[in-house]
Each structure stands twice: as structure tokens, then as C-alpha cells.
mmCIF file of C-alpha atoms and ligand atoms in Angstrom:
data_model
loop_
_atom_site.group_PDB
_atom_site.id
_atom_site.type_symbol
_atom_site.label_atom_id
_atom_site.label_comp_id
_atom_site.label_asym_id
_atom_site.label_seq_id
_atom_site.Cartn_x
_atom_site.Cartn_y
_atom_site.Cartn_z
ATOM 1 C CA MET A 1 48.935 24.294 57.010
ATOM 2 C CA SER A 2 51.138 23.102 59.960
ATOM 3 C CA SER A 3 50.245 20.191 62.381
ATOM 4 C CA SER A 4 51.242 19.993 65.600
ATOM 5 C CA VAL A 5 51.596 16.335 66.374
ATOM 6 C CA THR A 6 54.766 14.974 65.966
ATOM 7 C CA LEU A 7 54.105 12.013 63.855
ATOM 8 C CA ARG A 8 56.072 8.700 63.836
ATOM 9 C CA SER A 9 55.924 6.447 59.811
ATOM 10 C CA PRO A 10 52.997 4.565 60.051
ATOM 11 C CA ARG A 11 54.182 2.714 57.173
ATOM 12 C CA MET A 12 55.252 -0.246 58.771
ATOM 13 C CA SER A 13 54.490 -3.593 56.433
ATOM 14 C CA GLY A 14 51.265 -5.084 57.735
ATOM 15 C CA THR A 15 50.932 -3.271 61.756
ATOM 16 C CA PRO A 16 47.825 -1.336 61.336
ATOM 17 C CA PRO A 17 48.824 2.037 62.484
ATOM 18 C CA ALA A 18 47.665 3.789 65.654
ATOM 19 C CA LEU A 19 45.197 6.985 65.689
ATOM 20 C CA THR A 20 47.483 8.829 67.368
ATOM 21 C CA ASP A 21 50.284 8.463 64.744
ATOM 22 C CA PHE A 22 48.129 11.189 62.857
ATOM 23 C CA GLY A 23 47.788 15.260 63.125
ATOM 24 C CA ARG A 24 45.139 16.171 60.840
ATOM 25 C CA ILE A 25 42.015 13.597 60.876
ATOM 26 C CA VAL A 26 39.469 13.509 58.683
ATOM 27 C CA VAL A 27 36.430 11.883 60.109
ATOM 28 C CA LYS A 28 33.965 10.959 57.054
ATOM 29 C CA VAL A 29 30.064 9.678 59.172
ATOM 30 C CA GLY A 30 27.091 7.701 57.375
ATOM 31 C CA SER A 31 23.795 9.167 56.990
ATOM 32 C CA SER A 32 22.296 5.883 58.900
ATOM 33 C CA LEU A 33 24.826 6.381 61.816
ATOM 34 C CA LEU A 34 23.552 9.479 62.890
ATOM 35 C CA VAL A 35 19.153 9.504 61.400
ATOM 36 C CA ASP A 36 17.186 7.964 63.509
ATOM 37 C CA VAL A 37 14.481 7.569 60.331
ATOM 38 C CA GLU A 38 11.997 5.812 62.583
ATOM 39 C CA ALA A 39 12.210 8.027 65.490
ATOM 40 C CA GLY A 40 13.150 11.326 63.473
ATOM 41 C CA GLY A 41 16.123 12.980 64.378
ATOM 42 C CA VAL A 42 19.591 12.481 65.567
ATOM 43 C CA LYS A 43 20.939 9.375 67.173
ATOM 44 C CA GLU A 44 21.906 12.142 69.699
ATOM 45 C CA ALA A 45 23.706 9.583 72.267
ATOM 46 C CA TRP A 46 25.741 7.783 69.657
ATOM 47 C CA LEU A 47 26.224 11.459 68.563
ATOM 48 C CA ALA A 48 27.498 12.661 72.150
ATOM 49 C CA SER A 49 30.336 9.493 72.258
ATOM 50 C CA LEU A 50 31.283 10.184 69.185
ATOM 51 C CA VAL A 51 31.778 13.842 69.363
ATOM 52 C CA GLU A 52 33.384 13.650 73.022
ATOM 53 C CA ASP A 53 36.505 11.448 71.148
ATOM 54 C CA LEU A 54 36.203 14.383 68.647
ATOM 55 C CA ALA A 55 36.876 16.527 71.352
ATOM 56 C CA GLY A 56 39.886 13.957 72.765
ATOM 57 C CA LEU A 57 41.615 14.198 69.880
ATOM 58 C CA HIS A 58 41.075 17.904 69.291
ATOM 59 C CA ARG A 59 42.331 18.643 73.270
ATOM 60 C CA ASP A 60 45.926 16.929 72.062
ATOM 61 C CA GLY A 61 46.328 19.378 69.364
ATOM 62 C CA ARG A 62 45.002 17.553 66.391
ATOM 63 C CA ASP A 63 43.545 19.135 64.043
ATOM 64 C CA VAL A 64 40.060 17.046 63.609
ATOM 65 C CA LEU A 65 37.422 17.939 60.618
ATOM 66 C CA VAL A 66 34.441 16.536 59.453
ATOM 67 C CA VAL A 67 32.458 15.198 56.786
ATOM 68 C CA SER A 68 29.034 14.708 57.874
ATOM 69 C CA SER A 69 26.261 12.966 55.561
ATOM 70 C CA GLY A 70 22.502 12.962 56.729
ATOM 71 C CA ALA A 71 20.873 16.170 55.333
ATOM 72 C CA VAL A 72 18.685 14.751 52.896
ATOM 73 C CA ALA A 73 17.900 11.687 55.335
ATOM 74 C CA LEU A 74 17.133 14.006 58.289
ATOM 75 C CA GLY A 75 15.054 16.211 56.316
ATOM 76 C CA ARG A 76 13.189 13.577 55.203
ATOM 77 C CA SER A 77 13.080 12.146 58.647
ATOM 78 C CA LEU A 78 11.569 15.841 60.017
ATOM 79 C CA LEU A 79 9.247 16.226 56.909
ATOM 80 C CA ARG A 80 7.916 12.565 57.708
ATOM 81 C CA LEU A 81 8.309 11.725 53.941
ATOM 82 C CA PRO A 82 7.466 7.969 52.683
ATOM 83 C CA LYS A 83 10.424 5.352 52.365
ATOM 84 C CA GLY A 84 11.661 4.376 48.582
ATOM 85 C CA PRO A 85 13.779 6.967 46.279
ATOM 86 C CA LEU A 86 12.884 10.357 46.167
ATOM 87 C CA ALA A 87 12.647 12.615 43.125
ATOM 88 C CA LEU A 88 15.593 14.707 41.909
ATOM 89 C CA GLU A 89 13.540 18.438 43.762
ATOM 90 C CA ASP A 90 12.499 16.205 46.436
ATOM 91 C CA SER A 91 15.961 15.268 47.953
ATOM 92 C CA GLN A 92 17.239 18.335 47.058
ATOM 93 C CA ALA A 93 14.423 20.435 48.702
ATOM 94 C CA ALA A 94 14.865 18.002 51.894
ATOM 95 C CA ALA A 95 18.074 18.697 51.813
ATOM 96 C CA ALA A 96 17.103 22.289 52.599
ATOM 97 C CA ILE A 97 15.727 21.345 55.658
ATOM 98 C CA GLY A 98 17.662 18.301 57.146
ATOM 99 C CA GLN A 99 21.290 20.229 56.210
ATOM 100 C CA ILE A 100 20.067 23.569 58.679
ATOM 101 C CA ALA A 101 19.115 20.795 61.693
ATOM 102 C CA LEU A 102 22.186 18.611 60.708
ATOM 103 C CA ALA A 103 24.348 22.219 61.153
ATOM 104 C CA ARG A 104 22.700 23.294 64.608
ATOM 105 C CA ILE A 105 23.165 19.552 65.614
ATOM 106 C CA TRP A 106 26.761 19.742 65.309
ATOM 107 C CA ALA A 107 27.693 22.894 65.943
ATOM 108 C CA GLU A 108 26.060 22.185 69.862
ATOM 109 C CA ALA A 109 26.902 18.803 69.900
ATOM 110 C CA LEU A 110 31.325 20.323 69.690
ATOM 111 C CA GLY A 111 30.333 23.511 71.198
ATOM 112 C CA ARG A 112 29.342 21.506 74.886
ATOM 113 C CA HIS A 113 33.298 20.763 74.356
ATOM 114 C CA GLY A 114 33.970 24.125 73.981
ATOM 115 C CA ILE A 115 34.898 23.381 69.714
ATOM 116 C CA THR A 116 33.337 26.104 67.708
ATOM 117 C CA ALA A 117 32.184 24.540 64.317
ATOM 118 C CA GLY A 118 32.064 26.042 60.288
ATOM 119 C CA GLN A 119 29.991 24.756 58.172
ATOM 120 C CA ILE A 120 31.340 23.697 54.466
ATOM 121 C CA LEU A 121 28.676 23.284 51.906
ATOM 122 C CA VAL A 122 30.898 22.289 48.433
ATOM 123 C CA THR A 123 29.787 21.292 45.109
ATOM 124 C CA LEU A 124 31.740 18.748 42.491
ATOM 125 C CA GLY A 125 32.874 22.010 40.736
ATOM 126 C CA ASP A 126 34.636 23.290 44.138
ATOM 127 C CA THR A 127 37.061 20.550 44.152
ATOM 128 C CA GLU A 128 36.804 19.725 40.104
ATOM 129 C CA GLU A 129 38.201 22.970 39.053
ATOM 130 C CA ARG A 130 41.603 24.051 40.558
ATOM 131 C CA ARG A 131 41.040 27.343 41.485
ATOM 132 C CA ARG A 132 37.881 26.892 43.584
ATOM 133 C CA TYR A 133 39.702 24.057 44.399
ATOM 134 C CA LEU A 134 42.280 26.161 46.049
ATOM 135 C CA ASN A 135 39.619 28.815 47.159
ATOM 136 C CA ALA A 136 38.173 26.273 49.657
ATOM 137 C CA ARG A 137 42.075 24.830 50.457
ATOM 138 C CA SER A 138 42.311 28.175 51.547
ATOM 139 C CA THR A 139 39.252 28.816 53.771
ATOM 140 C CA ILE A 140 39.694 25.025 55.282
ATOM 141 C CA ALA A 141 43.168 26.025 56.240
ATOM 142 C CA ARG A 142 41.659 29.245 57.973
ATOM 143 C CA LEU A 143 39.228 27.411 59.923
ATOM 144 C CA LEU A 144 41.882 25.224 61.090
ATOM 145 C CA ASP A 145 44.550 27.665 61.972
ATOM 146 C CA TRP A 146 41.450 28.942 64.515
ATOM 147 C CA ARG A 147 41.025 25.339 65.980
ATOM 148 C CA ALA A 148 37.582 25.271 64.642
ATOM 149 C CA VAL A 149 36.591 22.228 63.287
ATOM 150 C CA PRO A 150 35.546 22.504 59.494
ATOM 151 C CA VAL A 151 31.646 20.587 59.090
ATOM 152 C CA ILE A 152 31.489 19.350 55.354
ATOM 153 C CA ASN A 153 28.530 18.249 53.742
ATOM 154 C CA GLU A 154 27.930 18.248 49.951
ATOM 155 C CA ASN A 155 25.957 21.079 48.351
ATOM 156 C CA ASP A 156 22.756 18.764 48.007
ATOM 157 C CA THR A 157 19.857 21.236 47.389
ATOM 158 C CA VAL A 158 21.689 22.546 44.661
ATOM 159 C CA ALA A 159 23.713 19.198 43.213
ATOM 160 C CA THR A 160 21.782 17.646 39.995
ATOM 161 C CA ASN A 161 22.601 13.831 39.148
ATOM 162 C CA GLU A 162 25.130 15.048 36.269
ATOM 163 C CA ILE A 163 27.090 17.284 38.799
ATOM 164 C CA ARG A 164 26.974 15.603 41.748
ATOM 165 C CA TYR A 165 29.571 13.838 44.685
ATOM 166 C CA GLY A 166 26.246 11.179 45.782
ATOM 167 C CA ASP A 167 28.371 9.729 47.345
ATOM 168 C CA ASN A 168 30.154 11.064 51.276
ATOM 169 C CA ASP A 169 32.477 8.008 50.636
ATOM 170 C CA ARG A 170 34.655 10.290 47.629
ATOM 171 C CA LEU A 171 34.065 13.508 49.433
ATOM 172 C CA GLY A 172 35.753 12.453 51.854
ATOM 173 C CA ALA A 173 38.862 11.071 50.711
ATOM 174 C CA ARG A 174 38.276 14.497 48.145
ATOM 175 C CA VAL A 175 38.329 17.204 51.128
ATOM 176 C CA ALA A 176 41.084 15.375 53.209
ATOM 177 C CA THR A 177 43.294 15.525 50.417
ATOM 178 C CA MET A 178 42.586 18.654 49.612
ATOM 179 C CA ALA A 179 43.181 19.923 53.589
ATOM 180 C CA SER A 180 46.675 17.590 53.286
ATOM 181 C CA ALA A 181 44.757 15.302 56.012
ATOM 182 C CA ASP A 182 47.156 12.188 56.868
ATOM 183 C CA LEU A 183 44.324 10.325 57.960
ATOM 184 C CA LEU A 184 40.713 9.826 56.863
ATOM 185 C CA VAL A 185 38.110 8.011 58.882
ATOM 186 C CA LEU A 186 35.337 6.178 57.298
ATOM 187 C CA LEU A 187 32.718 5.594 60.081
ATOM 188 C CA SER A 188 29.830 3.251 58.278
ATOM 189 C CA ASP A 189 27.948 0.576 59.237
ATOM 190 C CA ILE A 190 30.293 -2.149 57.850
ATOM 191 C CA ASP A 191 33.480 -2.659 59.666
ATOM 192 C CA GLY A 192 36.215 -3.315 57.294
ATOM 193 C CA LEU A 193 36.668 -4.960 53.897
ATOM 194 C CA TYR A 194 35.834 -8.465 53.410
ATOM 195 C CA THR A 195 37.442 -10.934 51.338
ATOM 196 C CA ALA A 196 34.120 -11.387 50.071
ATOM 197 C CA PRO A 197 30.551 -9.596 50.767
ATOM 198 C CA PRO A 198 29.616 -10.767 54.048
ATOM 199 C CA GLY A 199 26.149 -11.270 53.992
ATOM 200 C CA ILE A 200 26.548 -13.261 50.660
ATOM 201 C CA ASP A 201 29.429 -15.536 51.763
ATOM 202 C CA PRO A 202 29.167 -16.730 55.418
ATOM 203 C CA SER A 203 33.520 -17.516 55.568
ATOM 204 C CA ALA A 204 33.947 -13.936 54.609
ATOM 205 C CA THR A 205 36.982 -12.680 56.002
ATOM 206 C CA LEU A 206 37.839 -8.806 57.323
ATOM 207 C CA ILE A 207 41.221 -7.426 55.834
ATOM 208 C CA PRO A 208 42.642 -5.557 58.270
ATOM 209 C CA VAL A 209 45.735 -3.257 55.966
ATOM 210 C CA VAL A 210 45.677 -3.252 52.510
ATOM 211 C CA GLU A 211 48.713 -2.010 51.393
ATOM 212 C CA ARG A 212 47.936 -1.096 48.176
ATOM 213 C CA ILE A 213 44.229 -1.170 46.275
ATOM 214 C CA THR A 214 45.114 -4.675 43.673
ATOM 215 C CA PRO A 215 42.981 -5.052 41.036
ATOM 216 C CA GLU A 216 41.866 -8.134 43.790
ATOM 217 C CA ILE A 217 40.956 -5.810 46.196
ATOM 218 C CA GLU A 218 38.724 -4.084 44.164
ATOM 219 C CA ALA A 219 37.183 -7.467 43.420
ATOM 220 C CA MET A 220 36.043 -7.840 47.000
ATOM 221 C CA ALA A 221 34.204 -4.822 46.898
ATOM 222 C CA GLY A 222 31.060 -6.301 45.398
ATOM 223 C CA ASP A 223 28.996 -3.353 44.646
ATOM 224 C CA SER A 224 26.973 -2.987 48.284
ATOM 225 C CA ALA A 225 24.708 -0.206 49.851
ATOM 226 C CA SER A 226 22.406 0.115 52.812
ATOM 227 C CA GLU A 227 19.866 2.079 52.215
ATOM 228 C CA LEU A 228 20.041 5.283 53.757
ATOM 229 C CA SER A 229 24.080 6.004 52.844
ATOM 230 C CA LYS A 230 25.042 6.167 49.017
ATOM 231 C CA GLY A 231 28.257 4.369 49.330
ATOM 232 C CA GLY A 232 29.276 1.405 49.206
ATOM 233 C CA MET A 233 32.283 -0.804 49.459
ATOM 234 C CA ARG A 234 32.401 0.447 45.594
ATOM 235 C CA THR A 235 32.890 3.808 46.391
ATOM 236 C CA LYS A 236 35.227 3.187 49.393
ATOM 237 C CA ILE A 237 37.220 1.493 47.393
ATOM 238 C CA GLU A 238 37.161 5.361 45.270
ATOM 239 C CA ALA A 239 37.965 6.338 48.231
ATOM 240 C CA GLY A 240 40.338 4.752 49.378
ATOM 241 C CA LYS A 241 42.797 5.444 45.810
ATOM 242 C CA ILE A 242 42.237 9.038 46.053
ATOM 243 C CA ALA A 243 42.925 9.192 49.736
ATOM 244 C CA THR A 244 46.466 6.699 49.610
ATOM 245 C CA THR A 245 47.664 8.009 46.267
ATOM 246 C CA GLY A 246 46.943 11.524 47.678
ATOM 247 C CA GLY A 247 49.354 10.524 50.719
ATOM 248 C CA THR A 248 46.763 10.172 53.003
ATOM 249 C CA HIS A 249 45.807 6.919 54.972
ATOM 250 C CA MET A 250 42.390 6.038 55.410
ATOM 251 C CA VAL A 251 40.653 3.921 57.764
ATOM 252 C CA ILE A 252 37.014 1.978 56.903
ATOM 253 C CA ALA A 253 35.687 0.870 60.601
ATOM 254 C CA SER A 254 31.971 0.317 62.135
ATOM 255 C CA GLY A 255 30.179 3.212 63.468
ATOM 256 C CA ARG A 256 27.571 1.256 65.245
ATOM 257 C CA ILE A 257 28.946 1.732 68.106
ATOM 258 C CA GLU A 258 29.101 4.443 70.658
ATOM 259 C CA HIS A 259 33.147 6.087 70.594
ATOM 260 C CA PRO A 260 33.859 4.297 67.262
ATOM 261 C CA LEU A 261 37.054 7.054 67.572
ATOM 262 C CA ARG A 262 38.151 5.303 70.345
ATOM 263 C CA ALA A 263 37.741 1.557 69.578
ATOM 264 C CA ILE A 264 39.848 2.175 66.503
ATOM 265 C CA ALA A 265 42.629 3.911 68.877
ATOM 266 C CA GLU A 266 42.077 0.780 71.260
ATOM 267 C CA GLY A 267 43.075 -1.854 67.751
ATOM 268 C CA GLY A 268 39.398 -2.272 67.552
ATOM 269 C CA ARG A 269 37.981 -4.441 64.092
ATOM 270 C CA ALA A 270 38.983 -1.926 60.887
ATOM 271 C CA THR A 271 40.468 -2.046 57.620
ATOM 272 C CA TRP A 272 43.690 0.198 57.051
ATOM 273 C CA PHE A 273 44.804 1.538 53.515
ATOM 274 C CA LEU A 274 48.053 2.463 53.605
ATOM 275 C CA ALA A 275 49.516 5.915 51.616
ATOM 276 C CA ALA A 276 52.032 5.976 49.356
ATOM 277 C CA GLY A 277 55.017 6.587 51.616
ATOM 278 C CA ASN A 278 56.789 9.483 49.353
ATOM 279 C CA PRO A 279 54.978 13.058 49.749
ATOM 280 C CA VAL A 280 52.804 13.909 47.285
ATOM 281 C CA THR A 281 52.856 17.745 45.779
ATOM 282 C CA SER A 282 49.541 19.497 45.767
ATOM 283 C CA ARG A 283 48.402 19.929 42.422
ATOM 284 C CA LYS A 284 49.229 16.498 42.029
ATOM 285 C CA LYS A 285 46.626 15.193 44.841
ATOM 286 C CA TRP A 286 44.444 17.259 42.994
ATOM 287 C CA ILE A 287 45.039 15.535 39.890
ATOM 288 C CA ALA A 288 44.716 12.010 41.598
ATOM 289 C CA GLY A 289 41.434 12.838 43.154
ATOM 290 C CA SER A 290 39.584 14.383 40.010
ATOM 291 C CA LEU A 291 36.469 12.927 39.809
ATOM 292 C CA GLU A 292 35.551 13.077 36.639
ATOM 293 C CA PRO A 293 37.787 12.118 33.935
ATOM 294 C CA LYS A 294 36.987 12.718 30.668
ATOM 295 C CA GLY A 295 38.621 9.935 28.583
ATOM 296 C CA THR A 296 40.253 7.229 28.738
ATOM 297 C CA LEU A 297 43.610 6.388 27.621
ATOM 298 C CA THR A 298 44.929 2.754 27.416
ATOM 299 C CA ILE A 299 48.050 2.236 26.908
ATOM 300 C CA ASP A 300 50.815 -1.241 26.284
ATOM 301 C CA ALA A 301 52.939 -2.789 28.598
ATOM 302 C CA GLY A 302 56.422 -1.076 27.431
ATOM 303 C CA ALA A 303 54.450 2.789 28.338
ATOM 304 C CA VAL A 304 53.443 1.114 31.958
ATOM 305 C CA ALA A 305 56.976 0.068 32.449
ATOM 306 C CA ALA A 306 58.147 3.678 31.597
ATOM 307 C CA LEU A 307 55.430 5.077 33.525
ATOM 308 C CA ARG A 308 57.098 3.121 36.372
ATOM 309 C CA ARG A 309 60.580 4.239 35.835
ATOM 310 C CA GLY A 310 58.968 7.821 36.359
ATOM 311 C CA LYS A 311 58.703 9.191 32.400
ATOM 312 C CA SER A 312 56.271 10.790 30.710
ATOM 313 C CA LEU A 313 53.422 8.971 28.381
ATOM 314 C CA LEU A 314 54.720 9.533 24.806
ATOM 315 C CA PRO A 315 51.907 8.691 22.198
ATOM 316 C CA ALA A 316 54.030 5.896 20.344
ATOM 317 C CA GLY A 317 52.766 3.527 23.734
ATOM 318 C CA ILE A 318 48.905 4.773 23.802
ATOM 319 C CA VAL A 319 46.816 1.447 22.051
ATOM 320 C CA ARG A 320 43.054 3.337 22.589
ATOM 321 C CA ILE A 321 41.751 6.316 23.252
ATOM 322 C CA GLU A 322 37.724 6.927 24.408
ATOM 323 C CA GLY A 323 36.271 10.051 25.566
ATOM 324 C CA GLU A 324 35.723 13.481 23.906
ATOM 325 C CA PHE A 325 38.710 15.278 25.924
ATOM 326 C CA SER A 326 40.486 19.045 25.198
ATOM 327 C CA ARG A 327 43.861 20.107 26.227
ATOM 328 C CA GLY A 328 43.990 20.048 29.496
ATOM 329 C CA ASP A 329 41.981 18.328 30.950
ATOM 330 C CA ALA A 330 41.477 15.028 33.578
ATOM 331 C CA VAL A 331 41.520 11.741 31.909
ATOM 332 C CA LEU A 332 41.904 7.871 33.263
ATOM 333 C CA VAL A 333 45.531 5.548 32.185
ATOM 334 C CA ARG A 334 44.581 1.725 31.964
ATOM 335 C CA GLY A 335 46.944 -0.765 31.048
ATOM 336 C CA PRO A 336 46.873 -3.587 28.911
ATOM 337 C CA ASP A 337 44.807 -5.550 31.026
ATOM 338 C CA GLY A 338 42.313 -2.548 31.827
ATOM 339 C CA PHE A 339 43.568 -1.952 35.506
ATOM 340 C CA GLU A 340 43.887 1.520 36.162
ATOM 341 C CA ILE A 341 47.277 2.594 36.550
ATOM 342 C CA GLY A 342 47.172 6.480 36.954
ATOM 343 C CA ARG A 343 45.564 9.385 36.169
ATOM 344 C CA GLY A 344 46.941 12.836 34.624
ATOM 345 C CA LEU A 345 46.386 15.690 32.757
ATOM 346 C CA VAL A 346 46.706 15.644 28.673
ATOM 347 C CA ALA A 347 47.919 17.489 26.503
ATOM 348 C CA TYR A 348 46.214 17.468 23.589
ATOM 349 C CA ASP A 349 42.270 16.913 22.392
ATOM 350 C CA ALA A 350 40.453 13.438 21.524
ATOM 351 C CA ALA A 351 40.965 14.302 18.139
ATOM 352 C CA ASP A 352 44.912 14.700 17.805
ATOM 353 C CA ALA A 353 44.510 12.513 20.491
ATOM 354 C CA GLU A 354 43.638 9.402 18.005
ATOM 355 C CA ARG A 355 45.832 11.164 15.393
ATOM 356 C CA ILE A 356 48.847 10.647 16.770
ATOM 357 C CA ARG A 357 48.636 7.861 18.623
ATOM 358 C CA GLY A 358 50.764 4.555 18.234
ATOM 359 C CA HIS A 359 53.449 7.349 16.415
ATOM 360 C CA SER A 360 56.742 8.696 17.540
ATOM 361 C CA SER A 361 57.199 12.134 19.504
ATOM 362 C CA GLY A 362 59.220 13.135 16.025
ATOM 363 C CA ASP A 363 56.278 12.456 13.485
ATOM 364 C CA ILE A 364 53.992 14.609 15.794
ATOM 365 C CA ALA A 365 54.858 17.887 13.529
ATOM 366 C CA GLY A 366 54.439 15.871 10.846
ATOM 367 C CA ILE A 367 50.312 14.624 11.538
ATOM 368 C CA LEU A 368 49.170 17.775 12.752
ATOM 369 C CA GLY A 369 51.157 20.753 10.911
ATOM 370 C CA THR A 370 52.548 21.944 14.111
ATOM 371 C CA HIS A 371 54.694 21.342 16.895
ATOM 372 C CA GLY A 372 53.019 20.375 19.784
ATOM 373 C CA ARG A 373 53.734 18.991 22.919
ATOM 374 C CA THR A 374 56.362 15.550 22.889
ATOM 375 C CA ALA A 375 54.810 13.704 25.428
ATOM 376 C CA MET A 376 50.551 12.887 26.016
ATOM 377 C CA ILE A 377 50.654 13.784 29.728
ATOM 378 C CA HIS A 378 53.715 15.039 30.818
ATOM 379 C CA ARG A 379 55.205 13.250 33.987
ATOM 380 C CA ASP A 380 54.442 16.153 36.212
ATOM 381 C CA ASP A 381 50.993 16.071 34.959
ATOM 382 C CA LEU A 382 50.337 12.344 35.906
ATOM 383 C CA VAL A 383 49.882 10.254 39.154
ATOM 384 C CA LEU A 384 49.932 6.852 39.191
ATOM 385 C CA GLY A 385 48.051 4.565 41.428
ATOM 386 C CA GLN A 386 49.770 2.204 43.729
ATOM 387 C CA GLY A 387 48.115 -1.292 42.277
HETATM 388 N N1 LIG B 1 24.990 13.792 51.442
HETATM 389 C C1 LIG B 1 23.930 13.499 51.576
HETATM 390 C C2 LIG B 1 23.483 13.957 52.475
HETATM 391 O O1 LIG B 1 23.926 14.630 53.034
HETATM 392 C C3 LIG B 1 24.620 11.618 51.473
HETATM 393 C C4 LIG B 1 25.310 11.226 50.968
HETATM 394 C C5 LIG B 1 26.132 9.954 51.492
HETATM 395 O O2 LIG B 1 25.299 9.239 52.178
HETATM 396 O O3 LIG B 1 27.263 9.536 51.371
HETATM 397 O O4 LIG B 1 22.601 13.620 53.011
#
């Protein structure tokens, strides 16, 4: 996929990038911004102002993608369902009614600016399985070649609790890295990441730029979610990890104002999460964004240092193995303090991994009776976070 806008490097220490630095932008819109539950329907004036901003970016030659929540919220408002949690079948059926309305609303709003919308509904398996991931990626690429704006949501009508993203923050991040976007904008009912949850701690201050997602940053996220949207700050930080390790910058900004993208462009309040400077291969982006790692490998400090020097993860450095995984599955790699330092595709199943854990690679054949791979995770199959 190519981009017609020339970028200057947005990675300047401590300085927030400008919206015009980016050539391919994914904008995630939360349910509570879009849907007026009391009045029943969509907040038309607000949507028109957002779409005007999107159309401006599109006119300047940028590729624009929208990840829109609101299927369930719109469906339940059209059906006038009572407040409170919905049973699975109810939310699936509400999404079926809401999604068709949502698609029409986006198509009409973009159409008023001469822009064609294309709807994509994805399930978790569409991004977790490499073949389907590549498929979805080429569809997006073709839509962008045609200058259409993909409007993406989870296929909530078939998603069940076990097999769903559940929140569109992580879905947005997954889509952004899949589409090789250079920026993900999360429009939400909060204008950024605060040093503490602002509703609880009045001395909390907004952090304008996060260069790396460290354990301290994670601790600031708290666990709040608004009534309509699924994603609290925690899922936004998870989204930030997926995006930034996949080479996509991310910005969280308030969508409670009209022209929310113009506000970001004018330097309004927001938190920017900067991506690593070095390019990430497409395969590594996919590994970095795996949402359902099947297990966890906890490693010692020496192994952490070796990985940071670009080495593969050897069995000798592994202190603990958790989870039921098969060879080739995605697993989390944690340091001695438990902090996630990366993700990778493991070369052994859980049982064999347990048997060779802590042993030098030369002993593998003796223990397993076959000559297996030297590394538990080869460096080509490993993506380190920035922490
Ligand atoms: N996919 C859900 C919907 O469209 C929204 C998930 C979220 O709010 O993050 O209703």
C-alpha cells in the first residue's frame, strides 16, 4: 500500500506530532460519541462535523479509515431496550439492527462529500489467523486504492464472549497496523491519559506525549469505562501497545467537541503515543498484535538483556511456563518482574517447552529424543515492546 503524502518524521522527543505528518489515518469513534441514547439515533450535527474533518484529510490525499462503534448502542436505542447489560443474544440481535443503520449513516455522511464508504465487519479470527488477516488486508488495500473510506466494526452479530475483541480500541489498533496506517486516532469521551483517574483524583494531570508504554504508564490507566463503550483507559493502553510496536503512532483525544480532528490538528488537548522509530515487518506487526496469546514465558534478567540485543529466546533463560499452547502459537514473554516485554511464536508445545526449560540448547536432543529448534522463540518470530 502506498501513500501520496510525504511525511516528515514525527518522532521528536517530547513534542507532539502534527496531524499533517501522517498519510494514512485510522479514526476510531466510540459509541457514546455517536449515539444519542435518550433521543434515539445518531448525533447528526456532531457526525457531520467529524466527517467534514475526515473529508478534508481525504481531499489532501490522505488515506482515511474509520473504525466505528455504535452497532449495539444504536440497535438498542432504535428498539428502545431498557438500560442495563444485555444478554448475548439480545446484543447480537441489537447489533444486527444497529449495524445496518450505522452503515447507512456513514455512507450518507461521507457521500455528502463525494466520498464512497465500504463496510468491513471483522471477527477476532479474521485478524488472529494469518491467512485471513492477509485477506482482510488486501481488501482494505484495494478500497484505499479506489479512494474509498473503509468503515470497520466487529461483526457483533456472530461474536460471542469467548471469541470477540469486545472493544473497538484494540480492534482499531489491529486494523491500523494491518493497514500499515501511520496514525490511529482514538476519539473518546476522555481527552487523554492522566497521571491518575481524573474522576477520582482531582490533582491528576494530562500526559501530552508517551514515548514508551512503561509499567508506570500502565499503572496510570486505572480501569474506568463509560456506560456505553466497552473500552476504558486500560483497553486504550493495550491498543497503544499494539499500535506502537506495530509502527503506528496513536493519539487519544476528546470526541465530545465538534470538529474533533481539527482540534487535534490545532494542537488541542490529547495524549500521543509514539511508535518505535525502526520499521516493523508485516509479519512482526501481525505477531505484535496477537490478541489471544495462548501462554506466557517468564524469563530471567540475562535473557531479557539478550533479547534486547537482538538475540533469540533460548530455553536456558526461561524460568516459568504457563498456558496450553502448541508449536507456532503466539505467547507472551514476561521479564522477572512480570512486565510484558514482548510477544512471539513459540517453537515448542507447552509440554516439550516445560521439559527443556532452563536447559542449554545442546541438551534438547537428549531430553526430547529429537533434534528440535535451538531457540524457544526465534528472533524473527519475536517482537519486543518498547518498555
Ligand atoms: N462493536 C461494538 C458496537 O459497535 C462496540 C465496541 C466498543 O464500544 O468498543 O456496538
